[in-house]
Short mmCIF file of N, CA and C in Angstrom, two decimals:
data_model
loop_
_atom_site.label_atom_id
_atom_site.label_comp_id
_atom_site.label_asym_id
_atom_site.label_seq_id
_atom_site.Cartn_x
_atom_site.Cartn_y
_atom_site.Cartn_z
N MET J 6 193.85 218.46 48.10
CA MET J 6 193.08 217.35 48.62
C MET J 6 193.37 216.12 47.75
N PRO J 7 193.72 215.00 48.33
CA PRO J 7 194.06 213.82 47.54
C PRO J 7 192.83 213.18 46.91
N ASP J 8 193.05 212.51 45.78
CA ASP J 8 191.95 211.86 45.08
C ASP J 8 191.53 210.55 45.73
N ASP J 9 192.48 209.86 46.37
CA ASP J 9 192.16 208.54 46.90
C ASP J 9 191.52 208.56 48.28
N GLY J 10 191.59 209.67 48.97
CA GLY J 10 190.94 209.79 50.27
C GLY J 10 191.63 209.05 51.40
N THR J 11 192.81 208.51 51.16
CA THR J 11 193.46 207.72 52.20
C THR J 11 194.47 208.50 53.01
N SER J 12 195.00 209.60 52.47
CA SER J 12 196.05 210.31 53.20
C SER J 12 195.51 211.43 54.10
N GLU J 13 194.23 211.71 54.04
CA GLU J 13 193.63 212.71 54.91
C GLU J 13 192.54 212.06 55.76
N GLN J 14 192.36 212.60 56.91
CA GLN J 14 191.33 212.09 57.79
C GLN J 14 189.97 212.65 57.36
N SER J 15 189.08 211.79 56.93
CA SER J 15 187.74 212.22 56.56
C SER J 15 186.92 212.44 57.82
N GLU J 16 186.29 213.60 57.91
CA GLU J 16 185.42 213.90 59.04
C GLU J 16 183.99 213.46 58.75
N TYR J 17 183.68 213.32 57.47
CA TYR J 17 182.35 212.87 57.08
C TYR J 17 182.45 212.22 55.70
N VAL J 18 181.77 211.11 55.53
CA VAL J 18 181.60 210.48 54.23
C VAL J 18 180.13 210.09 54.14
N GLY J 19 179.47 210.57 53.10
CA GLY J 19 178.06 210.25 52.92
C GLY J 19 177.75 210.02 51.46
N ARG J 20 176.75 209.19 51.22
CA ARG J 20 176.33 208.86 49.85
C ARG J 20 174.87 209.20 49.67
N HIS J 21 174.50 209.31 48.42
CA HIS J 21 173.09 209.53 48.07
C HIS J 21 172.27 208.49 48.83
N PRO J 22 171.22 208.91 49.54
CA PRO J 22 170.51 207.99 50.42
C PRO J 22 169.72 206.89 49.72
N TYR J 23 169.41 207.06 48.44
CA TYR J 23 168.58 206.06 47.75
C TYR J 23 169.30 205.43 46.57
N GLU J 24 170.34 206.06 46.07
CA GLU J 24 171.14 205.53 44.98
C GLU J 24 172.61 205.76 45.33
N ALA J 25 173.17 204.88 46.12
CA ALA J 25 174.52 205.08 46.67
C ALA J 25 175.57 205.32 45.60
N SER J 26 175.37 204.78 44.41
CA SER J 26 176.36 204.96 43.35
C SER J 26 176.23 206.32 42.66
N LYS J 27 175.18 207.08 42.99
CA LYS J 27 174.93 208.35 42.29
C LYS J 27 175.84 209.48 42.76
N ASN J 28 176.14 209.56 44.03
CA ASN J 28 177.08 210.58 44.51
C ASN J 28 177.65 210.21 45.86
N GLU J 29 178.85 210.77 46.12
CA GLU J 29 179.50 210.65 47.41
C GLU J 29 180.06 212.01 47.79
N LEU J 30 179.92 212.36 49.06
CA LEU J 30 180.47 213.59 49.61
C LEU J 30 181.43 213.21 50.72
N ARG J 31 182.65 213.75 50.64
CA ARG J 31 183.65 213.51 51.69
C ARG J 31 184.13 214.87 52.19
N ILE J 32 184.10 215.08 53.50
CA ILE J 32 184.54 216.34 54.09
C ILE J 32 185.80 216.09 54.91
N THR J 33 186.81 216.94 54.68
CA THR J 33 188.04 216.91 55.47
C THR J 33 188.33 218.33 55.96
N ALA J 34 189.39 218.48 56.71
CA ALA J 34 189.77 219.81 57.20
C ALA J 34 190.14 220.75 56.06
N ASP J 35 190.58 220.21 54.92
CA ASP J 35 191.00 221.03 53.79
C ASP J 35 189.88 221.40 52.82
N GLY J 36 188.80 220.64 52.83
CA GLY J 36 187.72 220.94 51.89
C GLY J 36 186.74 219.79 51.76
N ALA J 37 186.01 219.83 50.66
CA ALA J 37 185.01 218.81 50.39
C ALA J 37 185.31 218.17 49.04
N HIS J 38 185.13 216.86 48.97
CA HIS J 38 185.33 216.12 47.73
C HIS J 38 183.98 215.59 47.29
N PHE J 39 183.59 215.90 46.07
CA PHE J 39 182.34 215.43 45.50
C PHE J 39 182.66 214.44 44.40
N SER J 40 182.08 213.26 44.46
CA SER J 40 182.18 212.27 43.40
C SER J 40 180.75 212.08 42.88
N LEU J 41 180.50 212.53 41.65
CA LEU J 41 179.14 212.61 41.13
C LEU J 41 178.99 211.81 39.84
N LYS J 42 177.97 210.98 39.79
CA LYS J 42 177.67 210.20 38.60
C LYS J 42 176.89 211.08 37.63
N ARG J 43 177.29 211.06 36.37
CA ARG J 43 176.65 211.87 35.33
C ARG J 43 176.26 210.98 34.16
N GLU J 44 175.25 211.41 33.43
CA GLU J 44 174.83 210.72 32.21
C GLU J 44 174.71 211.74 31.10
N LYS J 45 175.27 211.37 29.94
CA LYS J 45 175.18 212.25 28.78
C LYS J 45 175.23 211.40 27.52
N ARG J 46 174.22 211.55 26.69
CA ARG J 46 174.15 210.82 25.43
C ARG J 46 174.43 209.34 25.60
N PHE J 47 173.68 208.71 26.45
CA PHE J 47 173.76 207.26 26.67
C PHE J 47 175.08 206.81 27.29
N ARG J 48 175.87 207.75 27.81
CA ARG J 48 177.11 207.43 28.51
C ARG J 48 176.96 207.77 29.97
N THR J 49 177.48 206.91 30.81
CA THR J 49 177.51 207.19 32.24
C THR J 49 178.97 207.28 32.67
N TYR J 50 179.27 208.31 33.44
CA TYR J 50 180.63 208.51 33.91
C TYR J 50 180.59 209.19 35.28
N THR J 51 181.71 209.19 35.97
CA THR J 51 181.82 209.83 37.28
C THR J 51 182.76 211.02 37.18
N THR J 52 182.33 212.13 37.76
CA THR J 52 183.19 213.31 37.83
C THR J 52 183.56 213.55 39.28
N ASP J 53 184.78 213.97 39.50
CA ASP J 53 185.27 214.26 40.85
C ASP J 53 185.62 215.73 40.94
N TYR J 54 185.15 216.36 42.01
CA TYR J 54 185.43 217.77 42.27
C TYR J 54 186.01 217.90 43.67
N ASP J 55 187.13 218.58 43.76
CA ASP J 55 187.72 218.91 45.05
C ASP J 55 187.50 220.39 45.30
N VAL J 56 186.85 220.71 46.40
CA VAL J 56 186.54 222.09 46.75
C VAL J 56 187.35 222.47 47.98
N ALA J 57 188.23 223.45 47.84
CA ALA J 57 188.98 223.96 48.99
C ALA J 57 188.08 224.93 49.75
N TRP J 58 188.14 224.89 51.07
CA TRP J 58 187.29 225.78 51.87
C TRP J 58 187.52 227.25 51.51
N ASP J 59 188.73 227.61 51.13
CA ASP J 59 189.04 229.00 50.77
C ASP J 59 188.29 229.49 49.53
N ASP J 60 187.85 228.56 48.68
CA ASP J 60 187.13 228.92 47.45
C ASP J 60 185.63 229.10 47.66
N VAL J 61 185.12 228.70 48.82
CA VAL J 61 183.68 228.72 49.07
C VAL J 61 183.22 230.14 49.40
N ILE J 62 182.24 230.61 48.65
CA ILE J 62 181.65 231.93 48.88
C ILE J 62 180.51 231.79 49.89
N SER J 63 179.63 230.82 49.67
CA SER J 63 178.51 230.57 50.58
C SER J 63 178.06 229.12 50.42
N TYR J 64 177.24 228.67 51.36
CA TYR J 64 176.81 227.28 51.36
C TYR J 64 175.48 227.15 52.09
N GLU J 65 174.85 225.99 51.87
CA GLU J 65 173.65 225.64 52.62
C GLU J 65 173.61 224.13 52.78
N SER J 66 173.31 223.69 53.98
CA SER J 66 173.04 222.29 54.26
C SER J 66 171.58 222.22 54.68
N CYS J 67 170.75 221.54 53.89
CA CYS J 67 169.31 221.60 54.13
C CYS J 67 168.63 220.27 53.83
N ASP J 68 167.41 220.15 54.35
CA ASP J 68 166.56 219.00 54.05
C ASP J 68 165.76 219.32 52.79
N VAL J 69 165.70 218.34 51.88
CA VAL J 69 165.00 218.56 50.62
C VAL J 69 164.09 217.38 50.29
N MET J 70 163.14 217.64 49.42
CA MET J 70 162.33 216.60 48.82
C MET J 70 162.94 216.33 47.45
N LEU J 71 163.40 215.11 47.24
CA LEU J 71 163.89 214.73 45.92
C LEU J 71 162.68 214.52 45.02
N CYS J 72 162.77 214.99 43.80
CA CYS J 72 161.65 214.91 42.87
C CYS J 72 162.12 214.33 41.55
N GLU J 73 161.17 213.98 40.70
CA GLU J 73 161.49 213.45 39.38
C GLU J 73 162.28 214.48 38.58
N ASP J 74 162.95 214.01 37.55
CA ASP J 74 163.76 214.85 36.66
C ASP J 74 164.92 215.53 37.39
N ASP J 75 165.46 214.87 38.40
CA ASP J 75 166.62 215.39 39.16
C ASP J 75 166.38 216.75 39.78
N LYS J 76 165.17 217.01 40.20
CA LYS J 76 164.83 218.26 40.89
C LYS J 76 164.76 218.01 42.39
N SER J 77 164.87 219.09 43.15
CA SER J 77 164.68 219.02 44.60
C SER J 77 164.04 220.32 45.06
N TRP J 78 163.50 220.28 46.29
CA TRP J 78 162.85 221.46 46.86
C TRP J 78 162.90 221.36 48.38
N PRO J 79 163.02 222.50 49.09
CA PRO J 79 163.05 222.45 50.56
C PRO J 79 161.82 221.74 51.13
N THR J 80 162.04 220.90 52.13
CA THR J 80 160.92 220.14 52.70
C THR J 80 159.94 221.01 53.47
N ASP J 81 160.37 222.19 53.91
CA ASP J 81 159.47 223.04 54.69
C ASP J 81 158.70 224.04 53.83
N GLU J 82 158.70 223.83 52.52
CA GLU J 82 157.94 224.68 51.60
C GLU J 82 157.05 223.81 50.72
N PRO J 83 155.90 224.34 50.30
CA PRO J 83 155.06 223.58 49.37
C PRO J 83 155.80 223.36 48.05
N LEU J 84 155.63 222.17 47.49
CA LEU J 84 156.27 221.86 46.21
C LEU J 84 155.61 222.66 45.09
N PRO J 85 156.40 223.14 44.14
CA PRO J 85 155.80 223.73 42.94
C PRO J 85 154.94 222.69 42.23
N GLU J 86 153.95 223.12 41.50
CA GLU J 86 152.99 222.21 40.88
C GLU J 86 153.63 221.18 39.96
N ASP J 87 154.68 221.55 39.26
CA ASP J 87 155.29 220.63 38.30
C ASP J 87 156.33 219.69 38.91
N PHE J 88 156.51 219.70 40.22
CA PHE J 88 157.46 218.82 40.89
C PHE J 88 156.74 217.57 41.39
N GLN J 89 157.25 216.40 41.03
CA GLN J 89 156.69 215.13 41.47
C GLN J 89 157.61 214.52 42.53
N PRO J 90 157.15 214.46 43.80
CA PRO J 90 158.03 214.01 44.89
C PRO J 90 158.38 212.53 44.80
N ILE J 91 159.59 212.23 45.26
CA ILE J 91 160.06 210.84 45.33
C ILE J 91 160.33 210.47 46.78
N ALA J 92 161.23 211.22 47.44
CA ALA J 92 161.61 210.91 48.83
C ALA J 92 162.38 212.08 49.42
N GLU J 93 162.48 212.11 50.75
CA GLU J 93 163.22 213.16 51.44
C GLU J 93 164.70 212.79 51.57
N ALA J 94 165.54 213.82 51.59
CA ALA J 94 166.99 213.62 51.72
C ALA J 94 167.59 214.90 52.30
N GLY J 95 168.88 214.87 52.51
CA GLY J 95 169.63 216.07 52.87
C GLY J 95 170.43 216.53 51.66
N MET J 96 170.94 217.74 51.74
CA MET J 96 171.70 218.28 50.62
C MET J 96 172.76 219.25 51.14
N LEU J 97 173.97 219.15 50.59
CA LEU J 97 174.98 220.18 50.80
C LEU J 97 175.16 220.88 49.47
N PHE J 98 174.89 222.18 49.46
CA PHE J 98 175.00 223.02 48.27
C PHE J 98 176.10 224.04 48.53
N ILE J 99 177.04 224.14 47.61
CA ILE J 99 178.16 225.07 47.76
C ILE J 99 178.24 225.98 46.54
N PHE J 100 178.36 227.26 46.81
CA PHE J 100 178.58 228.27 45.78
C PHE J 100 180.02 228.72 45.94
N LEU J 101 180.84 228.59 44.90
CA LEU J 101 182.24 228.89 45.06
C LEU J 101 182.79 229.73 43.91
N MET J 102 183.94 230.28 44.15
CA MET J 102 184.64 231.08 43.15
C MET J 102 186.09 230.60 43.10
N PRO J 103 186.37 229.58 42.26
CA PRO J 103 187.71 229.02 42.23
C PRO J 103 188.76 229.95 41.62
N THR J 104 188.34 230.85 40.74
CA THR J 104 189.24 231.87 40.20
C THR J 104 188.51 233.21 40.24
N GLU J 105 189.21 234.26 39.95
CA GLU J 105 188.65 235.60 40.08
C GLU J 105 187.40 235.83 39.22
N ASN J 106 187.31 235.19 38.06
CA ASN J 106 186.20 235.44 37.15
C ASN J 106 185.26 234.25 36.97
N GLU J 107 185.34 233.26 37.81
CA GLU J 107 184.51 232.07 37.67
C GLU J 107 183.67 231.85 38.91
N PHE J 108 182.41 231.54 38.69
CA PHE J 108 181.51 231.12 39.76
C PHE J 108 181.05 229.72 39.43
N PHE J 109 180.83 228.91 40.46
CA PHE J 109 180.49 227.51 40.24
C PHE J 109 179.58 227.05 41.37
N GLN J 110 178.61 226.23 41.04
CA GLN J 110 177.72 225.64 42.04
C GLN J 110 177.89 224.13 42.02
N ILE J 111 177.90 223.54 43.18
CA ILE J 111 178.00 222.09 43.27
C ILE J 111 177.19 221.63 44.47
N TRP J 112 176.57 220.45 44.36
CA TRP J 112 175.80 219.92 45.47
C TRP J 112 175.80 218.40 45.43
N ALA J 113 175.51 217.85 46.58
CA ALA J 113 175.38 216.40 46.71
C ALA J 113 174.23 216.11 47.66
N TYR J 114 173.52 215.04 47.38
CA TYR J 114 172.45 214.59 48.28
C TYR J 114 173.04 213.62 49.28
N ILE J 115 172.59 213.73 50.51
CA ILE J 115 173.09 212.93 51.62
C ILE J 115 171.89 212.42 52.41
N PRO J 116 172.09 211.46 53.31
CA PRO J 116 170.98 211.04 54.16
C PRO J 116 170.45 212.22 54.97
N GLU J 117 169.15 212.30 55.10
CA GLU J 117 168.51 213.42 55.80
C GLU J 117 169.02 213.57 57.23
N GLU J 118 169.32 212.47 57.89
CA GLU J 118 169.78 212.55 59.28
C GLU J 118 171.19 213.14 59.40
N ASP J 119 171.90 213.32 58.28
CA ASP J 119 173.25 213.90 58.30
C ASP J 119 173.27 215.40 58.03
N THR J 120 172.14 215.99 57.71
CA THR J 120 172.09 217.40 57.31
C THR J 120 172.71 218.33 58.35
N ALA J 121 172.33 218.20 59.60
CA ALA J 121 172.84 219.08 60.66
C ALA J 121 174.34 218.89 60.85
N ARG J 122 174.80 217.65 60.86
CA ARG J 122 176.23 217.37 61.06
C ARG J 122 177.07 217.97 59.93
N VAL J 123 176.62 217.81 58.70
CA VAL J 123 177.34 218.36 57.55
C VAL J 123 177.36 219.89 57.62
N GLY J 124 176.24 220.49 57.99
CA GLY J 124 176.19 221.94 58.16
C GLY J 124 177.15 222.42 59.24
N ASP J 125 177.20 221.69 60.35
CA ASP J 125 178.11 222.05 61.44
C ASP J 125 179.58 221.96 61.01
N LEU J 126 179.92 220.91 60.24
CA LEU J 126 181.30 220.77 59.77
C LEU J 126 181.67 221.90 58.81
N ALA J 127 180.78 222.22 57.90
CA ALA J 127 181.05 223.32 56.96
C ALA J 127 181.24 224.63 57.72
N GLU J 128 180.37 224.89 58.69
CA GLU J 128 180.49 226.13 59.47
C GLU J 128 181.80 226.16 60.26
N LYS J 129 182.19 225.02 60.81
CA LYS J 129 183.45 224.95 61.57
C LYS J 129 184.64 225.31 60.68
N HIS J 130 184.68 224.76 59.48
CA HIS J 130 185.82 224.99 58.60
C HIS J 130 185.79 226.35 57.92
N LEU J 131 184.60 226.88 57.69
CA LEU J 131 184.49 228.17 57.01
C LEU J 131 184.47 229.35 57.98
N GLY J 132 184.08 229.09 59.22
CA GLY J 132 184.04 230.15 60.21
C GLY J 132 182.89 231.12 60.03
N ARG J 133 181.84 230.67 59.33
CA ARG J 133 180.66 231.51 59.15
C ARG J 133 179.44 230.62 58.94
N PRO J 134 178.26 231.14 59.25
CA PRO J 134 177.05 230.33 59.11
C PRO J 134 176.64 230.18 57.65
N GLN J 135 175.76 229.22 57.43
CA GLN J 135 175.24 229.00 56.09
C GLN J 135 174.29 230.12 55.68
N LEU J 136 173.99 230.16 54.40
CA LEU J 136 173.05 231.14 53.86
C LEU J 136 171.75 230.42 53.54
N PRO J 137 170.75 230.53 54.42
CA PRO J 137 169.49 229.81 54.20
C PRO J 137 168.85 230.15 52.86
N ARG J 138 168.30 229.15 52.23
CA ARG J 138 167.57 229.24 50.96
C ARG J 138 168.48 229.46 49.76
N LEU J 139 169.79 229.39 49.95
CA LEU J 139 170.73 229.58 48.85
C LEU J 139 170.50 228.57 47.73
N ALA J 140 170.32 227.32 48.08
CA ALA J 140 170.25 226.25 47.08
C ALA J 140 169.07 226.38 46.12
N HIS J 141 167.96 226.88 46.59
CA HIS J 141 166.76 226.88 45.75
C HIS J 141 166.23 228.26 45.39
N HIS J 142 166.65 229.29 46.08
CA HIS J 142 166.08 230.61 45.83
C HIS J 142 167.09 231.68 45.47
N ALA J 143 168.36 231.43 45.65
CA ALA J 143 169.36 232.47 45.41
C ALA J 143 170.20 232.20 44.18
N THR J 144 169.84 231.19 43.40
CA THR J 144 170.65 230.85 42.23
C THR J 144 169.88 231.05 40.96
#
């Protein structure tokens, strides 16, 4: 998957619904590209991850409540007591195995109205349905 996004046809491009610079998700026929803003020790930087569909073990595209401290929770469940809600959004969560002995989780927040479309695209490319509750209960 190319880094510049110009040589492949993007089927979906979405950004964090409330902080557009925080993350971007791009879906193509070959996989998903995550561009994620990170902060560590007073430094801010962007990390890019290219996920090939063949590396994906399972996934979930769901509606979530964004909460303080970079937490989220499914919108159709009561929030845990220590979660302070901010706003609703969508989320694509992917559990993958890029090598035989490595497991990796990656996710991006997207506009809530894009959740179904992103789930449909992932299912089309993977040839299997999502695993409900994976993002918050199976990890």
